Each structure stands twice: as C-alpha cells, then as structure tokens.
PDB file of N, CA and C in Angstrom:
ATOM      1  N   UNK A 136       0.854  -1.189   0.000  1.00 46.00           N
ATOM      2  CA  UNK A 136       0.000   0.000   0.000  1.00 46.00           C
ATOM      3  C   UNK A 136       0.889   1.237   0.000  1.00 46.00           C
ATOM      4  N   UNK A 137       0.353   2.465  -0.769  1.00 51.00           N
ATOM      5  CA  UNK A 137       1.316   3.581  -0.592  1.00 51.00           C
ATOM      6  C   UNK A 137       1.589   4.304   0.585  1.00 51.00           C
ATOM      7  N   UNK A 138       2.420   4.550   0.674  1.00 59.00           N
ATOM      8  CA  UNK A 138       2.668   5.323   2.089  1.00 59.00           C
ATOM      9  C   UNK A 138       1.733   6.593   2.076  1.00 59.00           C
ATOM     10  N   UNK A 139       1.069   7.620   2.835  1.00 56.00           N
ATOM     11  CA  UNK A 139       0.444   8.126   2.752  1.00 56.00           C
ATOM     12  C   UNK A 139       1.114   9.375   2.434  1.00 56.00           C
ATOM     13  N   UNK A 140       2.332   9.221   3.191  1.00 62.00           N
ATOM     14  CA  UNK A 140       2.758  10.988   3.474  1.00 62.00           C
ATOM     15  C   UNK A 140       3.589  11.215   2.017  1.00 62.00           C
ATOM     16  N   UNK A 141       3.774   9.942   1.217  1.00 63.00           N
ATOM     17  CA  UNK A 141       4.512  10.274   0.186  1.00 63.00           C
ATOM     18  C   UNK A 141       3.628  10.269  -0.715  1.00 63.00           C
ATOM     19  N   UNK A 142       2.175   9.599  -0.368  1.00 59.00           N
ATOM     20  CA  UNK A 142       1.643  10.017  -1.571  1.00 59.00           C
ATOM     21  C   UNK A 142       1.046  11.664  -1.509  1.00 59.00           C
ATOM     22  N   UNK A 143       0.763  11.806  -0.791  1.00 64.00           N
ATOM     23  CA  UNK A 143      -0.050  13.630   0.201  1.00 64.00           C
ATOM     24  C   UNK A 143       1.379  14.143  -0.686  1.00 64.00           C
ATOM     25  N   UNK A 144       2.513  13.935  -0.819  1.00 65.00           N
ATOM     26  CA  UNK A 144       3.748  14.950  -1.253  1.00 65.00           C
ATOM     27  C   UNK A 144       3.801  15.042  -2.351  1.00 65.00           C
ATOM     28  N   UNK A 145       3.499  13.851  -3.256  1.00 65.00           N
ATOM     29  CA  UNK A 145       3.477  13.786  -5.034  1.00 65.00           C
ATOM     30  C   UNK A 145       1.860  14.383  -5.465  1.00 65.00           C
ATOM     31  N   UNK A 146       0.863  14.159  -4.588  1.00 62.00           N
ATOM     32  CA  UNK A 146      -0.532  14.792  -4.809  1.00 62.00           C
ATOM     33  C   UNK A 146      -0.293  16.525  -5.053  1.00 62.00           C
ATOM     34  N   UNK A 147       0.234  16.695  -3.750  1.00 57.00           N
ATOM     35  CA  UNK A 147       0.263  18.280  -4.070  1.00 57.00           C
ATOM     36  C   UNK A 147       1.277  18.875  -5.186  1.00 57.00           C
ATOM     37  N   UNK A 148       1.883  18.392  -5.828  1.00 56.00           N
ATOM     38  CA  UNK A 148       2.740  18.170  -6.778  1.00 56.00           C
ATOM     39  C   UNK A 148       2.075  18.038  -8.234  1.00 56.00           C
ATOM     40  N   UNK A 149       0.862  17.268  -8.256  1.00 54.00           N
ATOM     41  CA  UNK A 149       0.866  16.485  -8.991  1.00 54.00           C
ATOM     42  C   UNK A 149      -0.994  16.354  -8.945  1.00 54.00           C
ATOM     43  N   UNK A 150      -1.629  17.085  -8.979  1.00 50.00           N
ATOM     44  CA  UNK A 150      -3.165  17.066  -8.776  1.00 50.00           C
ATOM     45  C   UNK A 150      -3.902  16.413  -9.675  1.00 50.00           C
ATOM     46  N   UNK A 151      -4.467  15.831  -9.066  1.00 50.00           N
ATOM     47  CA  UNK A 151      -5.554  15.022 -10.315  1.00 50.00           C
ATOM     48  C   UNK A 151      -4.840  14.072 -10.649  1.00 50.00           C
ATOM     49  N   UNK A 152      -3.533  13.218 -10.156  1.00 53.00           N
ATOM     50  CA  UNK A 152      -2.746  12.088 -10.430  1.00 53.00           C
ATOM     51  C   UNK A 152      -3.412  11.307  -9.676  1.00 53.00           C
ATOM     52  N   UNK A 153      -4.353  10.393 -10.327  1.00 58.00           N
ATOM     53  CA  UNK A 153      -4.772   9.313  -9.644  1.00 58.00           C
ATOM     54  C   UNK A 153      -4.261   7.838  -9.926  1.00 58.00           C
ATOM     55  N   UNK A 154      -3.107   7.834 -10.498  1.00 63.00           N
ATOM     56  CA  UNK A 154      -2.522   6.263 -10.586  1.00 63.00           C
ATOM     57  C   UNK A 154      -1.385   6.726 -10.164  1.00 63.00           C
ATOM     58  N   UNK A 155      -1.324   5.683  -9.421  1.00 65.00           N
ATOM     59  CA  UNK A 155       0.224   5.152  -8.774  1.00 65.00           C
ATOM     60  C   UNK A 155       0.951   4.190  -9.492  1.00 65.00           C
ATOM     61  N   UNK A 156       2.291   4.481  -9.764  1.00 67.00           N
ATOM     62  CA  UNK A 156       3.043   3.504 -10.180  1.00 67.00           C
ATOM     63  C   UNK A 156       4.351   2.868  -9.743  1.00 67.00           C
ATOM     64  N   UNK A 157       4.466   1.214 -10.211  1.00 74.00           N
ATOM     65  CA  UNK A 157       5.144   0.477  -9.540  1.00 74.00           C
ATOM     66  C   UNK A 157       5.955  -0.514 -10.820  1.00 74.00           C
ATOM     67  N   UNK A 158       7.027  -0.472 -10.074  1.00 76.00           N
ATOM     68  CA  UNK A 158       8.088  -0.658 -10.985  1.00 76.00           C
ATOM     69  C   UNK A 158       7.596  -2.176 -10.687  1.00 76.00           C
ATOM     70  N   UNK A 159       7.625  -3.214 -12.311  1.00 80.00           N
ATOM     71  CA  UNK A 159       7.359  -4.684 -11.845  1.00 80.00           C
ATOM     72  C   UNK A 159       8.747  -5.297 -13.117  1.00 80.00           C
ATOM     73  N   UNK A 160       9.260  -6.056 -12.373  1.00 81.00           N
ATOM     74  CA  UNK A 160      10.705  -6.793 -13.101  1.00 81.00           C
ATOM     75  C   UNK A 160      10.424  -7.997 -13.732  1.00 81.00           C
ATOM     76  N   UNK A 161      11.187  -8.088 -14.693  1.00 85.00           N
ATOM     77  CA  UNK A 161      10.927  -9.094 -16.025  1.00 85.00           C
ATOM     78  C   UNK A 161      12.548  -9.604 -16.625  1.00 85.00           C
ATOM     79  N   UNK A 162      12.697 -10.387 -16.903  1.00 83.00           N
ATOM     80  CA  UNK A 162      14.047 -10.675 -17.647  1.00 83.00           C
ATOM     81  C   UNK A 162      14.849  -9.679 -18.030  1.00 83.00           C
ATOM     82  N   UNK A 163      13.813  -9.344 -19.230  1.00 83.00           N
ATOM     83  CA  UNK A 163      14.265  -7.764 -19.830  1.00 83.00           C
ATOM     84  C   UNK A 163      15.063  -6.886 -18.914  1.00 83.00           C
ATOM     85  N   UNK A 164      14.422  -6.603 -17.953  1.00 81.00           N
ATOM     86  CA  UNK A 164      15.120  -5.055 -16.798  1.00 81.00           C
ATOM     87  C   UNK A 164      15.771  -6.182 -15.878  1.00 81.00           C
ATOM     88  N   UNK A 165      16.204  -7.478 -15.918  1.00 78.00           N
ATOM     89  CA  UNK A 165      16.606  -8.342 -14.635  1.00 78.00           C
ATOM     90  C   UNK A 165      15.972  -7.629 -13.518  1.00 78.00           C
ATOM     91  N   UNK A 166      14.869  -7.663 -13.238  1.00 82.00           N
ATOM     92  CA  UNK A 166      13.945  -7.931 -12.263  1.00 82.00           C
ATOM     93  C   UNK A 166      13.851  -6.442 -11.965  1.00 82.00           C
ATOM     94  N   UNK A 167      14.577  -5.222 -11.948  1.00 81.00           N
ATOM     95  CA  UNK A 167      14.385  -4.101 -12.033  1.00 81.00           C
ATOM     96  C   UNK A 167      13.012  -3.674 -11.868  1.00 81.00           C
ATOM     97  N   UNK A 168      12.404  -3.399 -12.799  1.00 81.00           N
ATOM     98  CA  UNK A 168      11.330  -3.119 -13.260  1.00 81.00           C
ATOM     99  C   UNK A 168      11.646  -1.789 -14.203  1.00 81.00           C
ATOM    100  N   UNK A 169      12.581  -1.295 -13.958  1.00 79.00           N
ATOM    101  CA  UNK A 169      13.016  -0.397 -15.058  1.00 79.00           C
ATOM    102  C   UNK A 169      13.810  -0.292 -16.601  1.00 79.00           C
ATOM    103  N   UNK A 170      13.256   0.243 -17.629  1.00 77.00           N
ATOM    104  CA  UNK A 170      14.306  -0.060 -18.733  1.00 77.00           C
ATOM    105  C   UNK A 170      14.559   0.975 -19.316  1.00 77.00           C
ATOM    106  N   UNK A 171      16.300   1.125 -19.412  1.00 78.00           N
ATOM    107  CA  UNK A 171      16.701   2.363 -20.100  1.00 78.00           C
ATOM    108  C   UNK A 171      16.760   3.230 -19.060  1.00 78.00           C
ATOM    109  N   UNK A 172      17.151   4.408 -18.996  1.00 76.00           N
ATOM    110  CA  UNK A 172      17.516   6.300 -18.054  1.00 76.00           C
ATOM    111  C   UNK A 172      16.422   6.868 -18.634  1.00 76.00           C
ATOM    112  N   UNK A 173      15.616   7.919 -17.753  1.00 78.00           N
ATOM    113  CA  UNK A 173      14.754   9.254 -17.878  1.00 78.00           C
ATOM    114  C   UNK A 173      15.991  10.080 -17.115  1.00 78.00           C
ATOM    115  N   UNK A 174      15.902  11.215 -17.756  1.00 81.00           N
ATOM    116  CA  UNK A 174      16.532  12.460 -17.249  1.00 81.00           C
ATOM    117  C   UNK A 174      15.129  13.036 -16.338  1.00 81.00           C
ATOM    118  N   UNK A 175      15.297  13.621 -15.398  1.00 81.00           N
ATOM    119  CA  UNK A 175      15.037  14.659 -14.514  1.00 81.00           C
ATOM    120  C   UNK A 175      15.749  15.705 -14.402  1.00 81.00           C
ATOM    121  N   UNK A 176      14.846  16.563 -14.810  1.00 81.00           N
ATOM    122  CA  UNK A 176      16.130  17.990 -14.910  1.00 81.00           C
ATOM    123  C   UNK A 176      15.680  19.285 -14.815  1.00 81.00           C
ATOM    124  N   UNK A 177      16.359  20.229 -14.690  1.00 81.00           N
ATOM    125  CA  UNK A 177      16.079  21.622 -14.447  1.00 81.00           C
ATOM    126  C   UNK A 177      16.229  21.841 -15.795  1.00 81.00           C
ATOM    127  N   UNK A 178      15.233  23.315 -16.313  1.00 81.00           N
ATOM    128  CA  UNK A 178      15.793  23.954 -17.446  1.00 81.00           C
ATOM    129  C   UNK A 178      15.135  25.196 -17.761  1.00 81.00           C
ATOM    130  N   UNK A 179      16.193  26.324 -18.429  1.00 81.00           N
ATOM    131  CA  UNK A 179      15.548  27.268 -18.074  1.00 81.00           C
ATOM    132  C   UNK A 179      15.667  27.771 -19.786  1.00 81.00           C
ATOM    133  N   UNK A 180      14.443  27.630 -20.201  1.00 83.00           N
ATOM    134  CA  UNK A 180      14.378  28.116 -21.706  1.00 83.00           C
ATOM    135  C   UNK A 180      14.725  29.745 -22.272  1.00 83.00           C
ATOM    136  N   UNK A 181      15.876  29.911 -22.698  1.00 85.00           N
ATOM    137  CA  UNK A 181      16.705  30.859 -23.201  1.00 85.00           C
ATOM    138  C   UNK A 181      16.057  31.561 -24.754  1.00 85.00           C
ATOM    139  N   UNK A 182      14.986  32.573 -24.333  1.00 86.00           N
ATOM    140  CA  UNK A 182      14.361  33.442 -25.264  1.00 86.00           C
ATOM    141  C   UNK A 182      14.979  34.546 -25.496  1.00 86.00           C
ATOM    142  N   UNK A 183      14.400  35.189 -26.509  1.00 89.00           N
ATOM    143  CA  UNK A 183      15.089  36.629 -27.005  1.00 89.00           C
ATOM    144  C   UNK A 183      14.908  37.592 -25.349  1.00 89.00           C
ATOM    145  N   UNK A 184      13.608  37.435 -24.882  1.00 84.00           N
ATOM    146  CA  UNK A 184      13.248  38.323 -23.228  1.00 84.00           C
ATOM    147  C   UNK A 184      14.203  37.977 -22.750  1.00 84.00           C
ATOM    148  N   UNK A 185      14.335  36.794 -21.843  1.00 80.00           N
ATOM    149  CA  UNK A 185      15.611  35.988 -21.280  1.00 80.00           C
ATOM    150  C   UNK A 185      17.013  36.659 -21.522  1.00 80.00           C
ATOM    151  N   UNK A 186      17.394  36.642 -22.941  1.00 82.00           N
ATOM    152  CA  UNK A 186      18.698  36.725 -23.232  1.00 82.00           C
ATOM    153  C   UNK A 186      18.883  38.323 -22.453  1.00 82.00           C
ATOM    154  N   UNK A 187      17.736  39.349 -22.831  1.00 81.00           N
ATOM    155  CA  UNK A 187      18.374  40.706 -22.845  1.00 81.00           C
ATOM    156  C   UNK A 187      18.133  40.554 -21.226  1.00 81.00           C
ATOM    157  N   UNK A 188      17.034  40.066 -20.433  1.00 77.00           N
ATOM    158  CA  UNK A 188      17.289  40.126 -19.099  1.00 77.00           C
ATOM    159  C   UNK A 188      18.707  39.762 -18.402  1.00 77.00           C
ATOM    160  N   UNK A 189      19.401  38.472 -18.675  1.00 79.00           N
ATOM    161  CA  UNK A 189      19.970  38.419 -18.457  1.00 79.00           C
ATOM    162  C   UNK A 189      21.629  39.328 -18.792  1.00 79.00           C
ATOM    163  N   UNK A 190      21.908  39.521 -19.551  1.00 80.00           N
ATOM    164  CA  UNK A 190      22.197  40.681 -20.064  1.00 80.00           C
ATOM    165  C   UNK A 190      22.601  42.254 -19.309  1.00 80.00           C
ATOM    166  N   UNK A 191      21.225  42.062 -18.892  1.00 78.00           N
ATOM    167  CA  UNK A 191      21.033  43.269 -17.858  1.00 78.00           C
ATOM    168  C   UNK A 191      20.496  43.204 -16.499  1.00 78.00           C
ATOM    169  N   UNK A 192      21.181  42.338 -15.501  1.00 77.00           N
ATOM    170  CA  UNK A 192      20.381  41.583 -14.588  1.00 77.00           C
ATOM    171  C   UNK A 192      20.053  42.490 -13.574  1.00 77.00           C
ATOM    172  N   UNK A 193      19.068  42.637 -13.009  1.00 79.00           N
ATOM    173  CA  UNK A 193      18.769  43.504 -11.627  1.00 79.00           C
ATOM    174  C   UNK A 193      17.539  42.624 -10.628  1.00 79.00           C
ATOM    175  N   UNK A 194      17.228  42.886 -10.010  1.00 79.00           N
ATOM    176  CA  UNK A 194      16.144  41.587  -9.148  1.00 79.00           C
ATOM    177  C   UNK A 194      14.898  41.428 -10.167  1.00 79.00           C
ATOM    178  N   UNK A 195      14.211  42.414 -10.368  1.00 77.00           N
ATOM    179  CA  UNK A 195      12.929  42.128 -11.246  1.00 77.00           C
ATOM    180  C   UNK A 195      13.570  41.153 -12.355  1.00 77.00           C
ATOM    181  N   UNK A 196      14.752  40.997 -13.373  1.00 74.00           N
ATOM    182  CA  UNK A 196      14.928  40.335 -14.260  1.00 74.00           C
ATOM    183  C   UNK A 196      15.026  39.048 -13.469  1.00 74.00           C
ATOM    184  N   UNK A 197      15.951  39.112 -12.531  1.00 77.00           N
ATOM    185  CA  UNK A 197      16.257  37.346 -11.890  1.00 77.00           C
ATOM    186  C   UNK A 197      15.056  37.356 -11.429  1.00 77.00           C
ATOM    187  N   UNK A 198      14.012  37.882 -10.569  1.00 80.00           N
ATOM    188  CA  UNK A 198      12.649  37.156 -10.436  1.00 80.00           C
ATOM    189  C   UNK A 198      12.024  36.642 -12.036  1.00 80.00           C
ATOM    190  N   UNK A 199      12.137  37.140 -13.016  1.00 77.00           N
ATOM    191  CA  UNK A 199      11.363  36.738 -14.483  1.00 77.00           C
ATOM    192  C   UNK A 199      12.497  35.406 -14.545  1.00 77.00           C
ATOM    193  N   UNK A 200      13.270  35.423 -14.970  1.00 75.00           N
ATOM    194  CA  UNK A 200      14.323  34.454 -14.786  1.00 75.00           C
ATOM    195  C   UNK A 200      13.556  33.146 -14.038  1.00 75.00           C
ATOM    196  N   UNK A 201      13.529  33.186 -12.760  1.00 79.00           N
ATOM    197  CA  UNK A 201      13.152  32.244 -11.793  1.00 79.00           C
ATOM    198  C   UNK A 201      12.014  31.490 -12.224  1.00 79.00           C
ATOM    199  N   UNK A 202      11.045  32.714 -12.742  1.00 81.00           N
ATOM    200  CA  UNK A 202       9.683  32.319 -13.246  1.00 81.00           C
ATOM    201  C   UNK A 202       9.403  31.132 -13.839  1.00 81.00           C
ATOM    202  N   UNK A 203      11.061  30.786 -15.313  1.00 80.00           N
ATOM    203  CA  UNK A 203      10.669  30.742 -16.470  1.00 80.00           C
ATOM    204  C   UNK A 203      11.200  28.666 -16.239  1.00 80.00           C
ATOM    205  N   UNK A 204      11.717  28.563 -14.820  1.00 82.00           N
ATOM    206  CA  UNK A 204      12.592  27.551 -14.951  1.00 82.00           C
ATOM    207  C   UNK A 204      11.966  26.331 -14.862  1.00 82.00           C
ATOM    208  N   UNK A 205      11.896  25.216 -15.134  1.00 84.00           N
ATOM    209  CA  UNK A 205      11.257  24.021 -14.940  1.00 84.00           C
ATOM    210  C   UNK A 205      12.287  23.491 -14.048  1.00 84.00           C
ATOM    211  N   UNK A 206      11.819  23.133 -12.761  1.00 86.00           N
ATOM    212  CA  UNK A 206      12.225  22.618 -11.438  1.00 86.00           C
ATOM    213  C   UNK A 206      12.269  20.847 -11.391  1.00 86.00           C
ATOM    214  N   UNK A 207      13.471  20.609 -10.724  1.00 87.00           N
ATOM    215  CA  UNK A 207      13.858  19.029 -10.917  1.00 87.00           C
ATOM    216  C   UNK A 207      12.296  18.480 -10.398  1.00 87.00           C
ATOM    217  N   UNK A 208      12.010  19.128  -9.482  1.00 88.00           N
ATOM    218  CA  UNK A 208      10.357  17.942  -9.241  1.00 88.00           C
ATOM    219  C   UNK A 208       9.305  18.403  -9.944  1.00 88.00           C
ATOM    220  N   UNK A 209       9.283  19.176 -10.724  1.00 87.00           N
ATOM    221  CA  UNK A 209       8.127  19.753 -11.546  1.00 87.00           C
ATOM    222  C   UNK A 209       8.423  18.592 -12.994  1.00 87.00           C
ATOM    223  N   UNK A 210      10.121  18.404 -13.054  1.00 88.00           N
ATOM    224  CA  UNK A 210      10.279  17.271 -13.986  1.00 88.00           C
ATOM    225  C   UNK A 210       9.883  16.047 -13.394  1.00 88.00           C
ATOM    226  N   UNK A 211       9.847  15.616 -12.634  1.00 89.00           N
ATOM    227  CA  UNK A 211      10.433  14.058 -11.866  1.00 89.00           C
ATOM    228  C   UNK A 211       8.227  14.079 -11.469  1.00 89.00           C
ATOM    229  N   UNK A 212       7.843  15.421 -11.677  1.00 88.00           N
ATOM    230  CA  UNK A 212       6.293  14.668 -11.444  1.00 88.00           C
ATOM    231  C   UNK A 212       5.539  14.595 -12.764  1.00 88.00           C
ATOM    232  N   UNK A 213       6.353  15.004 -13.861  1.00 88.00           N
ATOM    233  CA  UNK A 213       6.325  15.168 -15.292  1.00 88.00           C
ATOM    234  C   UNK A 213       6.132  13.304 -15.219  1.00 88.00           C
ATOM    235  N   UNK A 214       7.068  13.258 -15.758  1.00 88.00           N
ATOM    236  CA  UNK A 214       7.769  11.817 -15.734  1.00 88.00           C
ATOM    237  C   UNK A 214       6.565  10.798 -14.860  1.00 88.00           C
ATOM    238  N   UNK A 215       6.281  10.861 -13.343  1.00 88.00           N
ATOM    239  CA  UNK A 215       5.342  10.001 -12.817  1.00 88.00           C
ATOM    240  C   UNK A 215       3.833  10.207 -13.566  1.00 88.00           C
ATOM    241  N   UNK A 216       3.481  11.262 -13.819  1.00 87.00           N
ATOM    242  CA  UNK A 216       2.143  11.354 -14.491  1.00 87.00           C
ATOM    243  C   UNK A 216       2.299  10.561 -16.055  1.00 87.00           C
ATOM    244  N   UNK A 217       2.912  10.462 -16.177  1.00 86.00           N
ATOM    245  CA  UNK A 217       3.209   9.586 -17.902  1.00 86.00           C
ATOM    246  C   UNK A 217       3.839   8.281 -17.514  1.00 86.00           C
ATOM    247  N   UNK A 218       3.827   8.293 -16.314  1.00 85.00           N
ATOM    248  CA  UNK A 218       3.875   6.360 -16.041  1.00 85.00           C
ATOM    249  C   UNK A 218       5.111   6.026 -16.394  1.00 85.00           C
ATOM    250  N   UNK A 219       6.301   6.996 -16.683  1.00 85.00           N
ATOM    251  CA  UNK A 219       7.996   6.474 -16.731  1.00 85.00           C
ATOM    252  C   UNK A 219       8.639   6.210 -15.836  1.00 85.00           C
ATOM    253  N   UNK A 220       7.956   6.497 -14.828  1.00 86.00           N
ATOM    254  CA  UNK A 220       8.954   6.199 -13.624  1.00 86.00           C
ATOM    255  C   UNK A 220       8.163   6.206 -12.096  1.00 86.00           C
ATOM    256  N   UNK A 221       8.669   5.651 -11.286  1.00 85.00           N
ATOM    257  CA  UNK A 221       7.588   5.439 -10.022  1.00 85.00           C
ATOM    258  C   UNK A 221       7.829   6.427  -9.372  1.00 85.00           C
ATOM    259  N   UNK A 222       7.013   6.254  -7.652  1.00 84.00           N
ATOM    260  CA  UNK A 222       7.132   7.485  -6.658  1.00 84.00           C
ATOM    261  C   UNK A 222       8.483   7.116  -6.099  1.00 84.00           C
ATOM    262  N   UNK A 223       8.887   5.823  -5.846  1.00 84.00           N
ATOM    263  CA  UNK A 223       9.784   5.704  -5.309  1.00 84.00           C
ATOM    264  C   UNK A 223      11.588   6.436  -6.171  1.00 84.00           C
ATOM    265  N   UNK A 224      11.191   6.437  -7.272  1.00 86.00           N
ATOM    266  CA  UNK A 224      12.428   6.802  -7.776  1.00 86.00           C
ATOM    267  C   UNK A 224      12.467   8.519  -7.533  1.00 86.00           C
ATOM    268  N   UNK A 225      11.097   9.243  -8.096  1.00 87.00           N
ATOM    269  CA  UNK A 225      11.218  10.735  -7.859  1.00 87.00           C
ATOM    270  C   UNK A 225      11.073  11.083  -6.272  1.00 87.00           C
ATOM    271  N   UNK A 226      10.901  10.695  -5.331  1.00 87.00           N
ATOM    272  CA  UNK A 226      10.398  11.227  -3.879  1.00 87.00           C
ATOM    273  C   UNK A 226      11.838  11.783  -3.628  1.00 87.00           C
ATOM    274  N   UNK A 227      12.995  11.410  -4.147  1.00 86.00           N
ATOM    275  CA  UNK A 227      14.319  12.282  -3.665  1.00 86.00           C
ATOM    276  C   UNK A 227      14.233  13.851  -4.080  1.00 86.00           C
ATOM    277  N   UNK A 228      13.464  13.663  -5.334  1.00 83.00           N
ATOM    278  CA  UNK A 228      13.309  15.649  -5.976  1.00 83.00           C
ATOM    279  C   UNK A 228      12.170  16.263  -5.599  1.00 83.00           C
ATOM    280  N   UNK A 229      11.660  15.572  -4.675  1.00 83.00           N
ATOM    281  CA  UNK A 229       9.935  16.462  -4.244  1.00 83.00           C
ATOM    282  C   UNK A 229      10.692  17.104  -2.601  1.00 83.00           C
ATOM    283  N   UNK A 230      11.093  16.044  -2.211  1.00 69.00           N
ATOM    284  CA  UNK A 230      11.608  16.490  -0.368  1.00 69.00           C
ATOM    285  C   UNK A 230      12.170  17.888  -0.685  1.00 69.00           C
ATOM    286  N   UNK A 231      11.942  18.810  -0.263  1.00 55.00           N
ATOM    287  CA  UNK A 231      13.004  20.113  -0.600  1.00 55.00           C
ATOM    288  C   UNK A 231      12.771  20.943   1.065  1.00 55.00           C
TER     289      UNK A 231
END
C-alpha cells in the first residue's frame, strides 16, 4: 500500500494524479522493473526576453528568470504522471 505521506507529497505536486506507479521486473530489466535512463532535470528556456534580461540583470529580471525555470520535481512529477517512472524513484526531488 502507498505510504500516505509520500503520496499527500506527489498529490500536491501532482493534482488530479490518480494512478500510482510500480516498478514490476521481467528478464528484460533483470527484475528491475526499469528499462533504459529518464533524465530529470532543471531547465531554463533561453528566449530573445531571457537573453536581454539576463544581459542586464537587476532583481525584477532574476525574479522573471526564476519564473521561467522548470524545477527538478516539476520534472520528476512530469515523468510520474506519464507512467515512466515510479514514486519511489522521484520522492528524492519532491523532499526540498
């Protein structure tokens, strides 16, 4: 059964995620249940706005900056809602 407090942590993360997933092992992954790497990652998409903010940085630009970034658990709950990967693998990028 899922733990509660980890699921309450990927919920608020992750709303309207109503399947849980669980890694199940097969020859293929030697019992793993995983096959192949997903990246989890930060990234901060570098636009023409972006470029000149940065450019010219003062707090209002690094707050727009901050805005624009996709956050390791905003990826890693990416990834669980499309069923690539379980709670147990992302719960290290949600704890913050």
């Amino acid at each position: 059964a899922p733990d509660l407090s980890e699921t309450s942590l990927i919920g608020t993360q992750a709303p309207g995620a109503a399947k849980h997933y669980l890694p199940v092992g097969c020859d293929a992954c030697h019992g793993t249940g995983y096959r192949g790497r997903r990246a989890i990652y930060e990234m901060i998409p570098i636009d023409k706005d972006i470029r000149e903010l940065i450019k010219n940085i003062d707090q209002s630009a690094a707050d727009e900056v901050e805005r624009s970034i996709t956050t390791l658990s905003q990826s890693a709950i990416a990834l669980y809602n499309e069923g690539e990967t379980s709670k147990e693998e992302i719960l290290p990028y949600l704890q913050t």
